[in-house]
């Protein structure tokens, strides 16, 4: 009886070992696609990568960074690229993110699409200048009760060349809220002229993976990995008057644009409408007033929607859209730059249209 | 309760790492239909419905949006902020909709209690009666929602 039992256990063990070996061999052979080629933008750049890996990862390893807010987990839908050759069928994990128009244009979710044969892809040219940077946290300071300013000193590479208004992706390492590293996007608040530093303004979002990390765990001296710059939210080179509208951490790209304007000696007429609820939500007022002195054609207009009695506020009161409507006579010769939530952007666009600002002259960084 | 193959597939989509890093089930090992059924029962013990809860959530979402990203006082006793982070989420229940990562934070100034929910939560509750599994970092307890948002009773006692 015991002998039979032992023989049975032995046979089962042998079968298990055999199956495990079979899986290892299969992984090394069937799953081995060898080296495959990625041709980017009609051969502008040719890469040779290990086959079988997600396109996003293969590109990242070769120094081509595609924006992705979720770190390649297929949960943000940002990392779309056109795969014009070698694409094959869509995966079920891609389909929720791809609409019919994108299907016609062979758009794929690069974190899900695996490179198993030679492929040809099309990406925006500006992504060639995106790099990954190792940085050190030089300074953290509280701007308000829930917004921190984080200054990162670039180490490797030591310089970055963004346009004012663009954003970077901040890598959050594994910690109590995440089992693996993830990326989140933040606008650069520092001017492009300071190529050795990147300044970010980060508001605490309840349960937010990155914002909780920055507010509760990040310390001066810590190493942080970022990549970028990304985005087409930057100041257009025209002579039109400028209306900036942003509240909270939406100030970051506007501040970068204003500092750049000051450095470049840009004399365009500009007004920055900064909305907050009460005085405790306002920040960088001194810096903005200083800019007003340096830039005679610039006006800073902070407005409180619900000033508290202790605020002793004698400035503008009301929702920022109401203040813009009240203080702008004619927007027909203006262009507008907006940064904030989709709701805020939509409300502002309605008001700006009423004021005569042409839709093609309204630029925004919508957090969506 | 018996679960259909369709719900098996939906439950698979809710696992960690399929649509979101944390998934929607936490450490809850119950069948999806049982999770929904137990929360539905809990709602009924408070003499209300999932539709009434979702309607109240939508109300604060709409009113809070008027603050344009800043906190705003609603009905004199709620402090509401509606703001967003970058990104979109598809529902694990399928369908054509993508949901922006819009957070609605509601502080009931009378009780001092607060709650945060997203547009995806509103869809979950309104269309499916799903509040996420136990242990999910983003689970909403029906009782908390009913109390903090002061959801009105809709059923006779």
Coordinates of C-alpha atoms in Angstrom, one line a residue:
Chain A
X1 CA 0.0 0.0 0.0
X2 CA 2.8 2.4 1.1
X3 CA 4.9 1.4 -1.9
X4 CA 2.0 2.1 -4.3
X5 CA 1.5 5.5 -2.7
X6 CA 5.2 6.3 -3.0
X7 CA 5.4 5.2 -6.6
X8 CA 2.3 7.3 -7.4
X9 CA 3.9 10.4 -5.8
X10 CA 7.1 9.7 -7.7
X11 CA 5.3 9.5 -11.0
X12 CA 3.3 12.7 -10.3
X13 CA 6.5 14.5 -9.4
X14 CA 8.3 13.3 -12.6
X15 CA 5.3 14.4 -14.7
X16 CA 5.4 17.8 -13.0
X17 CA 9.2 18.2 -13.6
X18 CA 8.7 17.2 -17.2
X19 CA 5.9 19.7 -17.7
X20 CA 7.9 22.5 -16.1
X21 CA 10.9 21.7 -18.3
X22 CA 8.6 21.7 -21.4
X23 CA 7.3 25.2 -20.4
X24 CA 10.8 26.5 -20.0
X25 CA 11.8 25.1 -23.4
X26 CA 8.6 26.5 -25.0
X27 CA 9.3 29.9 -23.5
X28 CA 12.8 29.9 -24.9
X29 CA 11.8 28.7 -28.4
X30 CA 8.2 29.3 -29.3
X31 CA 8.2 32.6 -27.4
X32 CA 11.5 33.7 -28.8
X33 CA 10.9 36.0 -31.8
X34 CA 14.6 36.8 -32.2
X35 CA 15.6 40.3 -33.2
X36 CA 13.0 42.4 -35.1
X37 CA 13.2 45.8 -36.7
X38 CA 11.2 48.9 -35.9
X39 CA 11.2 51.5 -38.6
X40 CA 10.1 54.9 -37.4
X41 CA 8.6 57.6 -39.6
X42 CA 9.5 56.2 -43.0
X43 CA 13.0 55.1 -41.9
X44 CA 14.0 58.3 -40.1
X45 CA 15.1 56.1 -37.3
X46 CA 15.7 52.3 -37.5
X47 CA 15.9 50.1 -34.3
X48 CA 16.7 46.5 -33.8
X49 CA 15.0 45.1 -30.7
X50 CA 14.3 41.8 -29.0
X51 CA 11.0 40.5 -30.4
X52 CA 8.0 39.6 -28.3
X53 CA 8.1 42.6 -26.0
X54 CA 5.5 45.4 -25.9
X55 CA 6.3 48.2 -28.4
X56 CA 6.3 50.8 -25.6
X57 CA 9.0 49.0 -23.7
X58 CA 11.0 48.2 -26.8
X59 CA 11.0 51.9 -27.8
X60 CA 11.8 53.1 -24.2
X61 CA 14.8 50.8 -24.1
X62 CA 16.1 52.4 -27.2
X63 CA 15.6 55.9 -25.9
X64 CA 12.4 56.7 -27.7
X65 CA 9.8 57.7 -25.1
X66 CA 6.1 57.6 -25.7
X67 CA 3.9 59.4 -23.2
X68 CA 2.2 57.0 -20.8
X69 CA 0.6 57.9 -17.5
X70 CA 0.2 54.3 -16.2
X71 CA 3.6 53.0 -16.9
X72 CA 2.5 50.6 -19.6
X73 CA -0.4 48.8 -17.8
X74 CA -3.0 49.7 -20.4
X75 CA -5.0 51.8 -18.0
X76 CA -4.5 55.4 -19.3
X77 CA -4.8 55.1 -23.1
X78 CA -2.1 57.7 -23.7
X79 CA 0.6 55.6 -25.5
X80 CA -1.0 55.4 -28.9
X81 CA 1.1 55.2 -32.0
X82 CA 0.4 54.3 -35.6
X83 CA 1.6 50.9 -36.7
X84 CA 1.5 51.1 -40.5
X85 CA 3.1 47.8 -41.2
X86 CA 3.2 44.5 -39.3
X87 CA 0.3 45.5 -36.9
X88 CA -1.9 42.4 -37.2
X89 CA -5.1 42.0 -35.3
X90 CA -6.1 44.2 -32.3
X91 CA -5.9 42.7 -28.9
X92 CA -8.9 42.7 -26.6
X93 CA -6.9 44.9 -24.1
X94 CA -6.5 47.6 -26.8
X95 CA -10.1 47.8 -28.0
X96 CA -11.6 49.8 -25.2
X97 CA -9.2 52.6 -26.1
X98 CA -9.4 52.6 -29.9
X99 CA -12.3 54.2 -31.8
X100 CA -13.3 53.5 -35.4
X101 CA -11.4 56.5 -36.8
X102 CA -8.2 55.4 -35.0
X103 CA -8.7 51.8 -36.3
X104 CA -8.8 53.2 -39.9
X105 CA -5.5 55.0 -39.1
X106 CA -3.9 51.8 -37.7
X107 CA -3.5 53.4 -34.3
X108 CA -2.4 50.9 -31.6
X109 CA -1.9 51.0 -27.9
X110 CA 1.9 50.6 -27.7
X111 CA 2.0 49.2 -24.2
X112 CA -0.3 46.3 -25.3
X113 CA 0.9 45.7 -28.9
X114 CA 3.8 43.2 -28.9
X115 CA 6.5 43.5 -31.6
X116 CA 6.8 39.9 -33.0
X117 CA 7.8 40.8 -36.6
X118 CA 9.4 43.8 -38.3
X119 CA 7.1 46.8 -38.0
X120 CA 6.9 50.3 -39.3
X121 CA 5.5 53.0 -37.0
X122 CA 4.7 56.7 -37.1
X123 CA 5.2 58.9 -34.1
X124 CA 5.2 62.7 -33.7
X125 CA 8.7 64.1 -34.6
X126 CA 9.0 65.9 -31.2
X127 CA 9.1 62.6 -29.4
X128 CA 12.6 62.1 -30.7
X129 CA 13.8 64.8 -28.3
X130 CA 12.2 63.2 -25.3
X131 CA 14.7 61.7 -22.9
X132 CA 14.8 60.0 -19.5
X133 CA 16.5 62.0 -16.8
X134 CA 18.0 61.0 -13.4
X135 CA 17.4 63.9 -11.0
X136 CA 17.9 64.7 -7.4
X137 CA 15.3 66.6 -5.3
X138 CA 17.0 69.9 -4.6
X139 CA 14.1 71.6 -2.7
X140 CA 10.5 71.0 -1.6
X141 CA 8.4 73.8 -0.3
X142 CA 4.8 74.2 0.6
X143 CA 3.0 76.6 -1.7
X144 CA -0.4 76.1 0.0
X145 CA -1.9 73.6 2.5
X146 CA -2.2 71.1 -0.4
X147 CA 0.2 72.1 -3.1
X148 CA 4.0 71.5 -3.0
X149 CA 6.7 72.9 -5.2
X150 CA 9.3 70.3 -6.0
X151 CA 12.6 71.4 -7.6
X152 CA 14.5 68.7 -9.4
X153 CA 18.2 69.1 -10.2
X154 CA 19.1 67.2 -13.4
X155 CA 22.0 64.8 -13.1
X156 CA 22.0 62.5 -16.1
X157 CA 21.6 64.0 -18.6
X158 CA 22.4 67.3 -16.9
X159 CA 20.3 69.5 -19.2
X160 CA 16.8 69.6 -20.7
X161 CA 15.3 71.8 -23.4
X162 CA 11.6 72.1 -23.0
X163 CA 9.3 74.8 -24.4
X164 CA 7.5 76.8 -21.7
X165 CA 4.2 75.1 -21.0
X166 CA 5.3 71.5 -21.7
X167 CA 5.2 68.6 -19.2
X168 CA 7.3 65.8 -17.9
X169 CA 6.4 62.4 -16.5
X170 CA 7.5 61.7 -12.9
X171 CA 8.3 58.0 -12.0
X172 CA 6.9 56.9 -8.7
X173 CA 8.8 53.9 -7.3
X174 CA 7.2 51.0 -5.5
X175 CA 5.8 52.0 -2.2
X176 CA 2.8 51.3 0.0
X177 CA 0.2 52.4 -2.6
X178 CA 1.7 50.7 -5.6
X179 CA 3.4 47.3 -6.2
X180 CA 5.4 48.6 -9.1
X181 CA 6.7 51.9 -10.5
X182 CA 4.1 54.1 -12.3
X183 CA 4.4 57.4 -14.2
X184 CA 2.3 60.6 -13.7
X185 CA 2.4 63.8 -15.8
X186 CA 3.1 67.2 -14.4
X187 CA 3.6 70.6 -16.1
X188 CA 7.0 72.2 -15.8
X189 CA 6.8 75.5 -13.8
X190 CA 10.3 76.6 -14.2
X191 CA 11.4 78.7 -17.3
X192 CA 13.1 76.9 -20.2
X193 CA 16.1 79.1 -19.6
X194 CA 17.0 77.1 -16.5
X195 CA 18.0 74.0 -18.4
X196 CA 19.5 72.3 -15.3
X197 CA 16.4 72.3 -13.2
X198 CA 12.8 71.2 -13.4
X199 CA 10.3 72.7 -11.0
X200 CA 6.9 71.1 -10.5
X201 CA 3.8 72.1 -8.6
X202 CA 1.9 69.1 -7.3
X203 CA -1.5 69.2 -5.5
X204 CA -2.4 66.4 -3.2
X205 CA -5.2 64.3 -4.7
X206 CA -7.0 62.1 -2.2
X207 CA -5.6 58.5 -2.6
X208 CA -3.6 59.6 -5.6
X209 CA -0.6 57.3 -6.1
X210 CA 1.9 60.0 -7.2
X211 CA 0.6 63.0 -5.2
X212 CA 0.5 60.9 -2.0
X213 CA 4.1 59.8 -2.7
X214 CA 5.3 63.4 -3.2
X215 CA 3.4 64.8 -0.3
X216 CA 4.1 62.1 2.3
X217 CA 7.3 60.4 1.3
X218 CA 9.5 62.4 -1.0
X219 CA 12.5 64.2 0.7
X220 CA 15.1 66.6 -0.4
X221 CA 18.1 64.6 -1.7
X222 CA 16.0 61.7 -3.0
X223 CA 16.7 60.5 -6.6
X224 CA 13.8 60.9 -9.0
X225 CA 13.5 59.6 -12.6
X226 CA 11.6 61.7 -15.1
X227 CA 11.1 61.7 -18.8
X228 CA 10.0 64.4 -21.2
X229 CA 9.4 67.0 -22.3
X230 CA 6.0 66.4 -23.9
X231 CA 3.0 68.4 -25.1
X232 CA 1.9 71.1 -27.5
X233 CA 0.7 73.6 -24.9
X234 CA 3.2 76.4 -25.4
X235 CA 3.1 80.1 -26.2
X236 CA 2.4 80.8 -29.9
X237 CA 4.6 83.4 -31.6
X238 CA 2.1 86.1 -32.5
X239 CA 1.3 89.7 -31.6
X240 CA -2.1 89.1 -30.1
X241 CA -3.0 90.0 -26.5
X242 CA -2.8 87.1 -24.1
X243 CA -5.3 85.9 -21.6
X244 CA -4.0 83.3 -19.2
X245 CA -6.5 81.5 -17.0
X246 CA -5.5 78.8 -14.4
X247 CA -6.0 78.1 -10.7
X248 CA -4.2 75.8 -8.2
X249 CA -1.5 73.7 -9.7
X250 CA -2.6 74.8 -13.1
X251 CA -0.4 77.8 -12.5
X252 CA 2.7 75.7 -13.4
X253 CA 2.8 76.0 -17.2
X254 CA 1.5 79.6 -17.1
X255 CA 4.3 80.6 -14.7
X256 CA 6.8 79.0 -17.0
X257 CA 5.5 80.9 -20.0
X258 CA 5.5 84.2 -18.0
X259 CA 9.1 83.8 -16.8
X260 CA 10.1 82.9 -20.3
X261 CA 8.3 86.0 -21.7
X262 CA 10.2 88.2 -19.1
X263 CA 13.5 86.6 -20.0
X264 CA 12.9 87.1 -23.8
X265 CA 11.8 90.7 -23.3
X266 CA 8.4 89.8 -24.8
X267 CA 6.2 93.0 -24.5
X268 CA 2.9 91.5 -25.6
X269 CA -0.1 92.6 -23.5
X270 CA -0.9 89.8 -21.1
X271 CA -3.4 89.2 -18.2
X272 CA -3.3 86.3 -15.9
X273 CA -6.6 85.4 -14.1
X274 CA -5.8 83.2 -11.2
X275 CA -8.8 81.6 -9.4
X276 CA -8.8 80.4 -5.9
X277 CA -11.5 79.8 -3.2
X278 CA -10.0 81.8 -0.3
X279 CA -6.7 83.4 0.6
X280 CA -5.2 80.2 1.9
X281 CA -5.4 78.8 -1.7
X282 CA -3.4 81.6 -3.2
X283 CA 0.3 81.3 -3.7
X284 CA 3.3 82.9 -5.4
X285 CA 1.6 86.3 -5.2
X286 CA 4.9 88.1 -4.5
X287 CA 6.5 86.4 -7.5
X288 CA 3.6 87.5 -9.8
X289 CA 3.7 91.1 -8.4
X290 CA 7.4 91.1 -9.1
X291 CA 6.8 90.0 -12.7
X292 CA 4.2 92.8 -13.1
X293 CA 7.0 95.3 -12.2
X294 CA 9.4 93.8 -14.7
X295 CA 6.8 93.4 -17.4
X296 CA 4.8 96.7 -17.8
X297 CA 2.2 95.1 -20.1
X298 CA 1.5 92.2 -17.8
X299 CA -1.4 92.3 -15.2
X300 CA -1.9 89.6 -12.6
X301 CA -5.5 89.3 -11.4
X302 CA -6.1 86.9 -8.5
X303 CA -9.8 86.3 -7.6
X304 CA -11.4 84.5 -4.7
X305 CA -14.7 82.7 -5.2
X306 CA -15.5 82.4 -1.4
X307 CA -13.2 84.8 0.5
X308 CA -13.4 84.2 4.3
X309 CA -14.0 87.1 6.7
X310 CA -10.4 86.8 8.1
X311 CA -9.0 87.1 4.6
X312 CA -9.7 90.9 4.6
X313 CA -9.7 90.5 0.8
X314 CA -10.2 93.7 -1.3
X315 CA -9.3 92.1 -4.6
X316 CA -11.6 90.5 -7.2
X317 CA -14.4 88.3 -6.0
X318 CA -16.3 85.6 -7.9
X319 CA -15.7 82.6 -10.1
X320 CA -12.8 83.1 -12.4
X321 CA -15.1 82.9 -15.5
X322 CA -17.2 85.8 -14.1
X323 CA -14.0 87.9 -13.4
X324 CA -12.7 87.3 -16.9
X325 CA -16.1 88.3 -18.4
X326 CA -16.2 91.4 -16.2
X327 CA -12.6 92.6 -17.0
X328 CA -12.3 91.8 -20.7
X329 CA -13.9 94.2 -23.0
X330 CA -13.1 92.7 -26.4
X331 CA -11.3 89.4 -27.0
X332 CA -11.2 89.5 -30.8
X333 CA -7.5 90.3 -30.8
X334 CA -6.6 87.9 -28.0
X335 CA -5.4 84.4 -27.7
X336 CA -6.1 82.4 -24.5
X337 CA -4.1 79.8 -22.6
X338 CA -6.0 77.7 -20.1
X339 CA -4.8 75.0 -17.7
X340 CA -7.1 73.0 -15.4
X341 CA -9.8 70.4 -15.1
X342 CA -12.1 69.7 -18.1
X343 CA -15.0 71.4 -16.4
X344 CA -13.0 74.6 -15.8
X345 CA -11.6 74.6 -19.4
X346 CA -15.1 74.1 -20.9
X347 CA -16.6 76.9 -18.7
X348 CA -13.7 79.2 -19.8
X349 CA -14.1 78.4 -23.5
X350 CA -17.7 79.4 -23.3
X351 CA -16.9 82.7 -21.8
X352 CA -14.0 83.4 -24.1
X353 CA -16.2 82.7 -27.1
X354 CA -18.7 85.2 -25.8
X355 CA -16.0 87.7 -25.5
X356 CA -15.0 87.3 -29.1
X357 CA -11.9 85.1 -28.8
X358 CA -11.7 82.9 -31.8
X359 CA -11.8 79.1 -31.1
X360 CA -8.5 78.6 -33.0
X361 CA -6.9 81.1 -30.6
X362 CA -7.8 79.2 -27.5
X363 CA -5.1 76.8 -26.3
X364 CA -5.5 74.5 -23.3
X365 CA -3.9 71.8 -21.2
X366 CA -6.9 69.8 -20.1
X367 CA -6.2 67.2 -17.4
X368 CA -7.8 64.4 -19.3
Chain B
X1 CA -26.0 33.1 -6.3
X2 CA -25.3 31.8 -9.7
X3 CA -23.2 34.0 -11.9
X4 CA -23.5 34.2 -15.7
X5 CA -20.4 33.8 -18.0
X6 CA -20.8 37.5 -18.9
X7 CA -20.3 38.4 -15.3
X8 CA -17.4 36.0 -15.0
X9 CA -15.7 38.0 -17.8
X10 CA -16.5 41.3 -16.1
X11 CA -15.1 40.0 -12.9
X12 CA -11.9 39.0 -14.7
X13 CA -11.6 42.6 -16.0
X14 CA -11.8 43.8 -12.4
X15 CA -8.8 41.9 -11.3
X16 CA -5.6 43.8 -10.3
X17 CA -3.6 45.0 -13.3
X18 CA -6.2 44.2 -16.0
X19 CA -7.7 47.7 -16.3
X20 CA -6.2 49.5 -13.3
X21 CA -3.2 48.8 -11.2
X22 CA -5.3 48.1 -8.1
X23 CA -8.3 46.5 -9.8
X24 CA -11.8 46.9 -8.4
X25 CA -12.1 43.9 -6.1
X26 CA -9.5 44.3 -3.4
X27 CA -9.2 41.0 -1.5
X28 CA -12.8 40.2 -2.0
X29 CA -13.2 36.6 -3.1
X30 CA -16.9 36.6 -3.5
X31 CA -18.6 36.3 -6.9
X32 CA -19.4 39.7 -8.4
X33 CA -23.2 39.0 -8.3
X34 CA -22.9 38.3 -4.5
X35 CA -20.9 41.5 -4.0
X36 CA -23.6 43.5 -5.7
X37 CA -26.4 41.6 -4.0
X38 CA -25.1 42.2 -0.5
X39 CA -24.6 46.0 -1.2
X40 CA -28.1 46.2 -2.7
X41 CA -29.4 44.6 0.5
X42 CA -27.5 47.1 2.6
X43 CA -28.9 50.0 0.6
X44 CA -32.4 48.7 1.1
X45 CA -31.9 48.6 4.9
X46 CA -31.4 52.3 4.7
X47 CA -34.6 52.7 2.8
X48 CA -33.1 54.1 -0.4
X49 CA -32.0 52.9 -3.8
X50 CA -28.8 52.9 -5.9
X51 CA -30.5 55.3 -8.3
X52 CA -31.1 57.8 -5.4
X53 CA -27.4 57.5 -4.3
X54 CA -26.1 58.0 -7.8
X55 CA -28.4 60.9 -8.4
X56 CA -27.0 62.6 -5.2
X57 CA -23.5 61.9 -6.4
X58 CA -24.3 63.4 -9.7
X59 CA -25.8 66.4 -8.0
X60 CA -22.6 67.2 -6.1
X61 CA -20.5 66.5 -9.1
X62 CA -22.5 69.0 -11.1
X63 CA -22.6 71.7 -8.4
X64 CA -19.0 71.2 -7.4
X65 CA -17.9 71.7 -11.0
X66 CA -19.0 75.3 -10.7
X67 CA -16.0 75.8 -8.4
X68 CA -13.8 75.3 -11.5
X69 CA -11.4 73.1 -9.6
X70 CA -11.6 75.0 -6.3
X71 CA -13.7 74.0 -3.3
X72 CA -17.2 75.5 -3.3
X73 CA -20.0 75.5 -0.7
X74 CA -23.1 73.7 -1.8
X75 CA -26.4 74.1 0.0
X76 CA -24.7 75.9 2.8
X77 CA -23.4 72.8 4.5
X78 CA -21.3 70.8 2.0
X79 CA -17.8 71.7 0.8
X80 CA -17.3 70.2 -2.6
X81 CA -14.3 70.2 -4.9
X82 CA -14.3 68.6 -8.4
X83 CA -10.9 68.3 -9.9
X84 CA -9.2 66.0 -12.4
X85 CA -5.9 64.2 -13.1
X86 CA -4.7 63.2 -16.5
X87 CA -6.0 59.9 -17.9
X88 CA -9.1 58.0 -18.8
X89 CA -10.5 54.7 -17.6
X90 CA -12.7 52.2 -19.4
X91 CA -15.4 50.5 -17.4
X92 CA -14.8 46.8 -16.6
X93 CA -18.5 46.3 -17.4
X94 CA -17.7 47.2 -21.1
X95 CA -19.7 49.6 -23.2
X96 CA -18.5 52.5 -25.2
X97 CA -17.9 54.9 -22.4
X98 CA -14.5 56.2 -21.2
X99 CA -14.4 57.9 -17.9
X100 CA -12.2 60.9 -17.1
X101 CA -10.3 60.7 -13.8
X102 CA -12.5 63.3 -12.2
X103 CA -12.6 63.3 -8.4
X104 CA -15.5 64.7 -6.5
X105 CA -14.6 65.4 -2.8
X106 CA -17.6 66.1 -0.5
X107 CA -17.2 67.3 3.0
X108 CA -20.4 67.3 5.1
X109 CA -19.6 70.2 7.4
X110 CA -22.2 69.2 9.9
X111 CA -20.8 65.7 10.6
X112 CA -17.2 66.6 9.6
X113 CA -17.1 63.4 7.5
X114 CA -15.9 63.4 3.9
X115 CA -15.9 61.1 0.9
X116 CA -14.2 61.1 -2.5
X117 CA -15.6 59.5 -5.6
X118 CA -14.9 59.5 -9.3
X119 CA -17.1 59.5 -12.4
X120 CA -16.5 55.8 -12.8
X121 CA -18.0 55.2 -9.3
X122 CA -21.1 57.1 -10.4
X123 CA -21.4 54.8 -13.4
X124 CA -20.7 51.7 -11.3
X125 CA -23.4 52.5 -8.8
X126 CA -26.0 54.0 -11.2
X127 CA -25.8 51.3 -13.9
X128 CA -24.7 48.3 -12.0
X129 CA -25.1 48.8 -8.2
X130 CA -21.4 48.1 -7.8
X131 CA -19.5 49.8 -5.0
X132 CA -16.2 47.8 -5.5
X133 CA -15.1 44.8 -3.5
X134 CA -14.1 44.8 0.1
X135 CA -10.5 45.8 0.5
X136 CA -10.4 47.7 -2.7
X137 CA -8.6 51.0 -2.0
X138 CA -11.4 52.8 -3.8
X139 CA -14.4 51.0 -2.4
X140 CA -17.3 53.2 -1.3
X141 CA -19.3 52.0 1.6
X142 CA -23.0 52.5 0.8
X143 CA -23.7 53.5 4.4
X144 CA -21.0 56.3 4.2
X145 CA -22.3 57.6 0.9
X146 CA -25.9 57.7 2.3
X147 CA -24.9 59.5 5.5
X148 CA -22.3 61.9 4.1
X149 CA -24.3 62.9 1.0
X150 CA -27.6 62.8 3.0
X151 CA -29.3 60.6 0.4
X152 CA -33.0 60.9 0.9
X153 CA -35.2 57.9 1.7
X154 CA -37.1 56.6 -1.2
X155 CA -38.9 53.6 0.3
X156 CA -41.7 53.3 2.8
X157 CA -40.5 52.0 6.2

